[in-house]
């Protein structure tokens, strides 16, 4: 039987977990299966969990460790090729909080489109910062380098990549959003963005996520 190895303090810099979903669940990182199990117990479908867990582990740690069943390094999610993104809600939380409160209706609800609009604003702020970094040739992280490549290829720096769109949908679903009305409690969203439980039932599967971000009529 494979002797799986958990990510130790020496392997990962202990710091803040930037993904609100992972921060809230705080999964067991002993191996891929314990990691996925904890997500399943918190309302996330097996297919969605196993697929993304395997992909992130592969991109972080290579094919061999992914096949052996290692879990992702949850403290280094900002260094995952093709998935990491800097336009995180938590990085702009005071302004996000203000915009959510201003848009909350009489029933305490906001729309999924509002979360998309806020994401677009954050992407603009990040694009401005990255422009300055690129002008100074101050490429410190993999994410910065990815945007440098994008600029060379003529891709707008404020482009919201698929993983960032998925984050938007996960915030909505994780906070108990209604997929029919595309509305969610504002207070639940703000809690979830900080990695706190909102008290609402979470139902996340690969179909719900894909339908909302791909065919949900959202104005990205």
PDB file of C-alpha atoms in Angstrom:
ATOM      1  CA  UNK A   1       0.000   0.000   0.000  1.00  0.00           C
ATOM      2  CA  UNK A   2       1.312   3.442  -0.914  1.00  0.00           C
ATOM      3  CA  UNK A   3       2.636   5.418   2.015  1.00  0.00           C
ATOM      4  CA  UNK A   4       1.186   8.836   1.275  1.00  0.00           C
ATOM      5  CA  UNK A   5       2.945  11.846   2.683  1.00  0.00           C
ATOM      6  CA  UNK A   6       1.178  14.895   4.037  1.00  0.00           C
ATOM      7  CA  UNK A   7       2.503  18.344   3.208  1.00  0.00           C
ATOM      8  CA  UNK A   8       4.678  19.303   6.141  1.00  0.00           C
ATOM      9  CA  UNK A   9       5.568  22.701   7.518  1.00  0.00           C
ATOM     10  CA  UNK A  10       9.020  22.383   5.961  1.00  0.00           C
ATOM     11  CA  UNK A  11       7.495  21.750   2.511  1.00  0.00           C
ATOM     12  CA  UNK A  12       5.034  24.590   2.553  1.00  0.00           C
ATOM     13  CA  UNK A  13       5.299  28.069   3.967  1.00  0.00           C
ATOM     14  CA  UNK A  14       2.510  28.207   6.480  1.00  0.00           C
ATOM     15  CA  UNK A  15       0.489  31.274   5.692  1.00  0.00           C
ATOM     16  CA  UNK A  16      -2.982  32.377   4.746  1.00  0.00           C
ATOM     17  CA  UNK A  17      -4.965  30.071   2.482  1.00  0.00           C
ATOM     18  CA  UNK A  18      -6.172  32.348  -0.294  1.00  0.00           C
ATOM     19  CA  UNK A  19      -8.989  30.149  -1.669  1.00  0.00           C
ATOM     20  CA  UNK A  20     -12.114  30.809   0.455  1.00  0.00           C
ATOM     21  CA  UNK A  21     -13.528  27.336  -0.228  1.00  0.00           C
ATOM     22  CA  UNK A  22     -10.367  25.572   0.923  1.00  0.00           C
ATOM     23  CA  UNK A  23      -9.985  27.948   3.868  1.00  0.00           C
ATOM     24  CA  UNK A  24     -13.533  27.200   5.021  1.00  0.00           C
ATOM     25  CA  UNK A  25     -13.261  23.418   4.636  1.00  0.00           C
ATOM     26  CA  UNK A  26      -9.635  23.169   5.832  1.00  0.00           C
ATOM     27  CA  UNK A  27      -9.259  19.713   4.258  1.00  0.00           C
ATOM     28  CA  UNK A  28      -6.994  16.938   5.447  1.00  0.00           C
ATOM     29  CA  UNK A  29      -3.950  17.047   3.122  1.00  0.00           C
ATOM     30  CA  UNK A  30      -2.653  13.567   3.923  1.00  0.00           C
ATOM     31  CA  UNK A  31      -3.454  12.467   0.384  1.00  0.00           C
ATOM     32  CA  UNK A  32      -5.765  13.128  -2.549  1.00  0.00           C
ATOM     33  CA  UNK A  33      -8.531  10.923  -1.127  1.00  0.00           C
ATOM     34  CA  UNK A  34      -8.674  12.514   2.338  1.00  0.00           C
ATOM     35  CA  UNK A  35      -8.597  15.920   0.641  1.00  0.00           C
ATOM     36  CA  UNK A  36     -11.494  14.994  -1.665  1.00  0.00           C
ATOM     37  CA  UNK A  37     -13.405  13.287   1.152  1.00  0.00           C
ATOM     38  CA  UNK A  38     -13.516  16.480   3.199  1.00  0.00           C
ATOM     39  CA  UNK A  39     -14.852  18.414   0.217  1.00  0.00           C
ATOM     40  CA  UNK A  40     -17.507  15.753  -0.402  1.00  0.00           C
ATOM     41  CA  UNK A  41     -18.587  15.981   3.228  1.00  0.00           C
ATOM     42  CA  UNK A  42     -19.073  19.722   2.723  1.00  0.00           C
ATOM     43  CA  UNK A  43     -21.436  19.487  -0.242  1.00  0.00           C
ATOM     44  CA  UNK A  44     -18.999  19.301  -3.159  1.00  0.00           C
ATOM     45  CA  UNK A  45     -19.527  16.525  -5.712  1.00  0.00           C
ATOM     46  CA  UNK A  46     -16.937  13.744  -6.107  1.00  0.00           C
ATOM     47  CA  UNK A  47     -16.378  14.363  -9.833  1.00  0.00           C
ATOM     48  CA  UNK A  48     -15.718  18.073  -9.378  1.00  0.00           C
ATOM     49  CA  UNK A  49     -13.485  17.523  -6.345  1.00  0.00           C
ATOM     50  CA  UNK A  50     -11.391  14.666  -7.731  1.00  0.00           C
ATOM     51  CA  UNK A  51     -10.935  16.321 -11.122  1.00  0.00           C
ATOM     52  CA  UNK A  52      -9.662  19.636  -9.761  1.00  0.00           C
ATOM     53  CA  UNK A  53      -7.684  18.043  -6.945  1.00  0.00           C
ATOM     54  CA  UNK A  54      -5.823  15.837  -9.404  1.00  0.00           C
ATOM     55  CA  UNK A  55      -5.232  18.668 -11.905  1.00  0.00           C
ATOM     56  CA  UNK A  56      -3.891  21.072  -9.271  1.00  0.00           C
ATOM     57  CA  UNK A  57      -1.633  18.393  -7.782  1.00  0.00           C
ATOM     58  CA  UNK A  58      -0.315  17.533 -11.249  1.00  0.00           C
ATOM     59  CA  UNK A  59       0.386  21.182 -12.110  1.00  0.00           C
ATOM     60  CA  UNK A  60       2.032  21.827  -8.732  1.00  0.00           C
ATOM     61  CA  UNK A  61       3.910  18.610  -8.134  1.00  0.00           C
ATOM     62  CA  UNK A  62       4.062  16.671 -11.414  1.00  0.00           C
ATOM     63  CA  UNK A  63       2.439  13.587 -12.914  1.00  0.00           C
ATOM     64  CA  UNK A  64       4.131  11.059 -10.667  1.00  0.00           C
ATOM     65  CA  UNK A  65       3.003  12.553  -7.373  1.00  0.00           C
ATOM     66  CA  UNK A  66      -0.475  13.184  -8.762  1.00  0.00           C
ATOM     67  CA  UNK A  67      -0.747   9.523  -9.785  1.00  0.00           C
ATOM     68  CA  UNK A  68       0.550   8.432  -6.366  1.00  0.00           C
ATOM     69  CA  UNK A  69      -2.318  10.315  -4.763  1.00  0.00           C
ATOM     70  CA  UNK A  70      -0.577  13.332  -3.222  1.00  0.00           C
ATOM     71  CA  UNK A  71      -2.818  16.247  -2.303  1.00  0.00           C
ATOM     72  CA  UNK A  72      -2.312  19.834  -3.496  1.00  0.00           C
ATOM     73  CA  UNK A  73      -0.143  22.220  -1.511  1.00  0.00           C
ATOM     74  CA  UNK A  74      -2.884  24.522  -0.223  1.00  0.00           C
ATOM     75  CA  UNK A  75      -0.344  27.146   0.857  1.00  0.00           C
ATOM     76  CA  UNK A  76       1.054  27.591  -2.652  1.00  0.00           C
ATOM     77  CA  UNK A  77      -2.071  27.932  -4.738  1.00  0.00           C
ATOM     78  CA  UNK A  78      -0.774  31.186  -6.208  1.00  0.00           C
ATOM     79  CA  UNK A  79       1.943  29.207  -7.999  1.00  0.00           C
ATOM     80  CA  UNK A  80      -0.212  26.845 -10.082  1.00  0.00           C
ATOM     81  CA  UNK A  81       0.389  27.241 -13.855  1.00  0.00           C
ATOM     82  CA  UNK A  82      -2.754  28.030 -15.900  1.00  0.00           C
ATOM     83  CA  UNK A  83      -4.921  28.180 -12.764  1.00  0.00           C
ATOM     84  CA  UNK A  84      -3.450  30.799 -10.408  1.00  0.00           C
ATOM     85  CA  UNK A  85      -4.866  34.289 -10.734  1.00  0.00           C
ATOM     86  CA  UNK A  86      -4.318  37.513  -8.839  1.00  0.00           C
ATOM     87  CA  UNK A  87      -7.829  38.985  -9.169  1.00  0.00           C
ATOM     88  CA  UNK A  88      -9.018  37.568  -5.840  1.00  0.00           C
ATOM     89  CA  UNK A  89     -11.959  39.057  -3.953  1.00  0.00           C
ATOM     90  CA  UNK A  90     -10.124  38.845  -0.631  1.00  0.00           C
ATOM     91  CA  UNK A  91      -7.300  41.077  -1.906  1.00  0.00           C
ATOM     92  CA  UNK A  92      -9.797  43.941  -2.266  1.00  0.00           C
ATOM     93  CA  UNK A  93     -12.182  43.003   0.498  1.00  0.00           C
ATOM     94  CA  UNK A  94     -12.926  46.501   1.930  1.00  0.00           C
ATOM     95  CA  UNK A  95     -14.068  47.749  -1.489  1.00  0.00           C
ATOM     96  CA  UNK A  96     -15.826  44.458  -2.251  1.00  0.00           C
ATOM     97  CA  UNK A  97     -17.677  44.742   1.069  1.00  0.00           C
ATOM     98  CA  UNK A  98     -18.759  48.310   0.233  1.00  0.00           C
ATOM     99  CA  UNK A  99     -20.004  47.376  -3.238  1.00  0.00           C
ATOM    100  CA  UNK A 100     -21.914  44.364  -1.936  1.00  0.00           C
ATOM    101  CA  UNK A 101     -23.584  46.399   0.807  1.00  0.00           C
ATOM    102  CA  UNK A 102     -24.516  49.169  -1.635  1.00  0.00           C
ATOM    103  CA  UNK A 103     -26.146  46.675  -4.019  1.00  0.00           C
ATOM    104  CA  UNK A 104     -28.019  44.632  -1.395  1.00  0.00           C
ATOM    105  CA  UNK A 105     -31.784  44.705  -1.957  1.00  0.00           C
ATOM    106  CA  UNK A 106     -34.534  44.894   0.635  1.00  0.00           C
ATOM    107  CA  UNK A 107     -34.452  41.142   1.140  1.00  0.00           C
ATOM    108  CA  UNK A 108     -30.717  41.151   1.857  1.00  0.00           C
ATOM    109  CA  UNK A 109     -29.909  39.628  -1.536  1.00  0.00           C
ATOM    110  CA  UNK A 110     -27.427  40.378  -4.312  1.00  0.00           C
ATOM    111  CA  UNK A 111     -27.117  38.924  -7.808  1.00  0.00           C
ATOM    112  CA  UNK A 112     -24.480  36.669  -9.300  1.00  0.00           C
ATOM    113  CA  UNK A 113     -23.969  39.338 -11.983  1.00  0.00           C
ATOM    114  CA  UNK A 114     -22.901  41.765  -9.241  1.00  0.00           C
ATOM    115  CA  UNK A 115     -20.148  39.332  -8.240  1.00  0.00           C
ATOM    116  CA  UNK A 116     -19.098  39.204 -11.893  1.00  0.00           C
ATOM    117  CA  UNK A 117     -19.057  43.009 -12.118  1.00  0.00           C
ATOM    118  CA  UNK A 118     -16.937  43.236  -8.969  1.00  0.00           C
ATOM    119  CA  UNK A 119     -14.584  40.619 -10.399  1.00  0.00           C
ATOM    120  CA  UNK A 120     -14.227  42.722 -13.569  1.00  0.00           C
ATOM    121  CA  UNK A 121     -13.356  45.768 -11.456  1.00  0.00           C
ATOM    122  CA  UNK A 122     -10.734  43.780  -9.526  1.00  0.00           C
ATOM    123  CA  UNK A 123      -9.270  42.522 -12.806  1.00  0.00           C
ATOM    124  CA  UNK A 124      -8.866  46.138 -13.933  1.00  0.00           C
ATOM    125  CA  UNK A 125      -7.028  47.027 -10.714  1.00  0.00           C
ATOM    126  CA  UNK A 126      -4.718  44.046 -11.129  1.00  0.00           C
ATOM    127  CA  UNK A 127      -4.071  44.913 -14.773  1.00  0.00           C
ATOM    128  CA  UNK A 128      -2.925  48.393 -13.749  1.00  0.00           C
ATOM    129  CA  UNK A 129      -0.559  46.959 -11.139  1.00  0.00           C
ATOM    130  CA  UNK A 130       0.789  44.380 -13.569  1.00  0.00           C
ATOM    131  CA  UNK A 131       1.421  47.016 -16.227  1.00  0.00           C
ATOM    132  CA  UNK A 132       3.711  48.780 -13.777  1.00  0.00           C
ATOM    133  CA  UNK A 133       5.464  45.520 -12.874  1.00  0.00           C
ATOM    134  CA  UNK A 134       6.011  44.693 -16.522  1.00  0.00           C
ATOM    135  CA  UNK A 135       7.332  48.172 -17.296  1.00  0.00           C
ATOM    136  CA  UNK A 136       9.861  47.730 -14.514  1.00  0.00           C
ATOM    137  CA  UNK A 137      10.618  44.144 -15.620  1.00  0.00           C
ATOM    138  CA  UNK A 138       9.970  43.194 -12.009  1.00  0.00           C
ATOM    139  CA  UNK A 139       8.701  39.661 -12.550  1.00  0.00           C
ATOM    140  CA  UNK A 140       8.651  38.006  -9.145  1.00  0.00           C
ATOM    141  CA  UNK A 141       6.086  35.235  -9.453  1.00  0.00           C
ATOM    142  CA  UNK A 142       4.831  32.677 -11.889  1.00  0.00           C
ATOM    143  CA  UNK A 143       1.572  34.584 -12.166  1.00  0.00           C
ATOM    144  CA  UNK A 144       3.412  37.782 -13.125  1.00  0.00           C
ATOM    145  CA  UNK A 145       5.396  35.870 -15.739  1.00  0.00           C
ATOM    146  CA  UNK A 146       2.196  34.403 -17.162  1.00  0.00           C
ATOM    147  CA  UNK A 147       0.793  37.899 -17.636  1.00  0.00           C
ATOM    148  CA  UNK A 148       4.053  39.013 -19.266  1.00  0.00           C
ATOM    149  CA  UNK A 149       3.647  36.205 -21.801  1.00  0.00           C
ATOM    150  CA  UNK A 150       0.010  37.213 -22.289  1.00  0.00           C
ATOM    151  CA  UNK A 151       1.009  40.794 -23.010  1.00  0.00           C
ATOM    152  CA  UNK A 152       3.571  39.661 -25.569  1.00  0.00           C
ATOM    153  CA  UNK A 153       0.832  37.693 -27.314  1.00  0.00           C
ATOM    154  CA  UNK A 154      -1.547  40.661 -27.271  1.00  0.00           C
ATOM    155  CA  UNK A 155      -3.927  39.277 -24.641  1.00  0.00           C
ATOM    156  CA  UNK A 156      -5.486  42.021 -22.429  1.00  0.00           C
ATOM    157  CA  UNK A 157      -4.093  41.991 -18.902  1.00  0.00           C
ATOM    158  CA  UNK A 158      -7.576  42.458 -17.465  1.00  0.00           C
ATOM    159  CA  UNK A 159      -8.816  39.236 -19.062  1.00  0.00           C
ATOM    160  CA  UNK A 160     -10.563  37.034 -16.508  1.00  0.00           C
ATOM    161  CA  UNK A 161      -9.289  33.488 -16.949  1.00  0.00           C
ATOM    162  CA  UNK A 162     -11.532  30.444 -16.523  1.00  0.00           C
ATOM    163  CA  UNK A 163     -10.264  29.559 -13.040  1.00  0.00           C
ATOM    164  CA  UNK A 164     -11.113  33.073 -11.850  1.00  0.00           C
ATOM    165  CA  UNK A 165     -14.594  32.795 -13.351  1.00  0.00           C
ATOM    166  CA  UNK A 166     -14.977  29.485 -11.559  1.00  0.00           C
ATOM    167  CA  UNK A 167     -13.943  31.196  -8.296  1.00  0.00           C
ATOM    168  CA  UNK A 168     -16.782  33.679  -8.824  1.00  0.00           C
ATOM    169  CA  UNK A 169     -19.305  30.874  -9.301  1.00  0.00           C
ATOM    170  CA  UNK A 170     -17.909  28.944  -6.321  1.00  0.00           C
ATOM    171  CA  UNK A 171     -18.341  31.991  -4.081  1.00  0.00           C
ATOM    172  CA  UNK A 172     -21.958  32.201  -5.223  1.00  0.00           C
ATOM    173  CA  UNK A 173     -22.671  28.492  -4.736  1.00  0.00           C
ATOM    174  CA  UNK A 174     -20.608  28.235  -1.559  1.00  0.00           C
ATOM    175  CA  UNK A 175     -22.686  30.995  -0.011  1.00  0.00           C
ATOM    176  CA  UNK A 176     -25.890  29.101  -0.836  1.00  0.00           C
ATOM    177  CA  UNK A 177     -26.811  30.917  -4.062  1.00  0.00           C
ATOM    178  CA  UNK A 178     -30.026  30.042  -5.866  1.00  0.00           C
ATOM    179  CA  UNK A 179     -29.207  28.830  -9.395  1.00  0.00           C
ATOM    180  CA  UNK A 180     -32.707  29.663 -10.666  1.00  0.00           C
ATOM    181  CA  UNK A 181     -32.941  33.267  -9.501  1.00  0.00           C
ATOM    182  CA  UNK A 182     -29.153  33.779  -9.540  1.00  0.00           C
ATOM    183  CA  UNK A 183     -29.481  35.549  -6.194  1.00  0.00           C
ATOM    184  CA  UNK A 184     -27.703  34.949  -2.903  1.00  0.00           C
ATOM    185  CA  UNK A 185     -27.693  36.441   0.604  1.00  0.00           C
ATOM    186  CA  UNK A 186     -25.186  39.297   0.726  1.00  0.00           C
ATOM    187  CA  UNK A 187     -24.115  38.494   4.288  1.00  0.00           C
ATOM    188  CA  UNK A 188     -23.432  34.860   3.313  1.00  0.00           C
ATOM    189  CA  UNK A 189     -21.239  35.968   0.408  1.00  0.00           C
ATOM    190  CA  UNK A 190     -19.153  38.253   2.608  1.00  0.00           C
ATOM    191  CA  UNK A 191     -18.676  35.488   5.162  1.00  0.00           C
ATOM    192  CA  UNK A 192     -17.741  32.957   2.518  1.00  0.00           C
ATOM    193  CA  UNK A 193     -15.199  35.277   0.890  1.00  0.00           C
ATOM    194  CA  UNK A 194     -13.367  35.321   4.225  1.00  0.00           C
ATOM    195  CA  UNK A 195     -13.439  31.541   4.485  1.00  0.00           C
ATOM    196  CA  UNK A 196     -16.230  31.474   7.049  1.00  0.00           C
ATOM    197  CA  UNK A 197     -19.288  29.234   6.998  1.00  0.00           C
ATOM    198  CA  UNK A 198     -22.473  31.008   6.058  1.00  0.00           C
ATOM    199  CA  UNK A 199     -24.809  28.380   7.509  1.00  0.00           C
ATOM    200  CA  UNK A 200     -26.410  27.704   4.125  1.00  0.00           C
ATOM    201  CA  UNK A 201     -26.377  24.290   2.481  1.00  0.00           C
ATOM    202  CA  UNK A 202     -23.624  23.986  -0.128  1.00  0.00           C
ATOM    203  CA  UNK A 203     -24.359  22.155  -3.369  1.00  0.00           C
ATOM    204  CA  UNK A 204     -21.468  22.227  -5.809  1.00  0.00           C
ATOM    205  CA  UNK A 205     -20.958  19.896  -8.722  1.00  0.00           C
ATOM    206  CA  UNK A 206     -19.205  20.154 -12.061  1.00  0.00           C
ATOM    207  CA  UNK A 207     -22.513  20.589 -13.911  1.00  0.00           C
ATOM    208  CA  UNK A 208     -23.780  23.491 -11.775  1.00  0.00           C
ATOM    209  CA  UNK A 209     -20.451  25.291 -12.017  1.00  0.00           C
ATOM    210  CA  UNK A 210     -20.146  24.851 -15.778  1.00  0.00           C
ATOM    211  CA  UNK A 211     -23.748  25.855 -16.507  1.00  0.00           C
ATOM    212  CA  UNK A 212     -23.471  29.053 -14.474  1.00  0.00           C
ATOM    213  CA  UNK A 213     -20.132  30.336 -15.702  1.00  0.00           C
ATOM    214  CA  UNK A 214     -20.455  29.139 -19.288  1.00  0.00           C
ATOM    215  CA  UNK A 215     -24.165  29.355 -20.096  1.00  0.00           C
ATOM    216  CA  UNK A 216     -25.553  31.435 -17.248  1.00  0.00           C
ATOM    217  CA  UNK A 217     -26.030  34.591 -19.349  1.00  0.00           C
ATOM    218  CA  UNK A 218     -23.389  36.396 -17.309  1.00  0.00           C
ATOM    219  CA  UNK A 219     -21.712  39.492 -18.751  1.00  0.00           C
ATOM    220  CA  UNK A 220     -18.016  38.748 -18.302  1.00  0.00           C
TER     221      UNK A 220
END
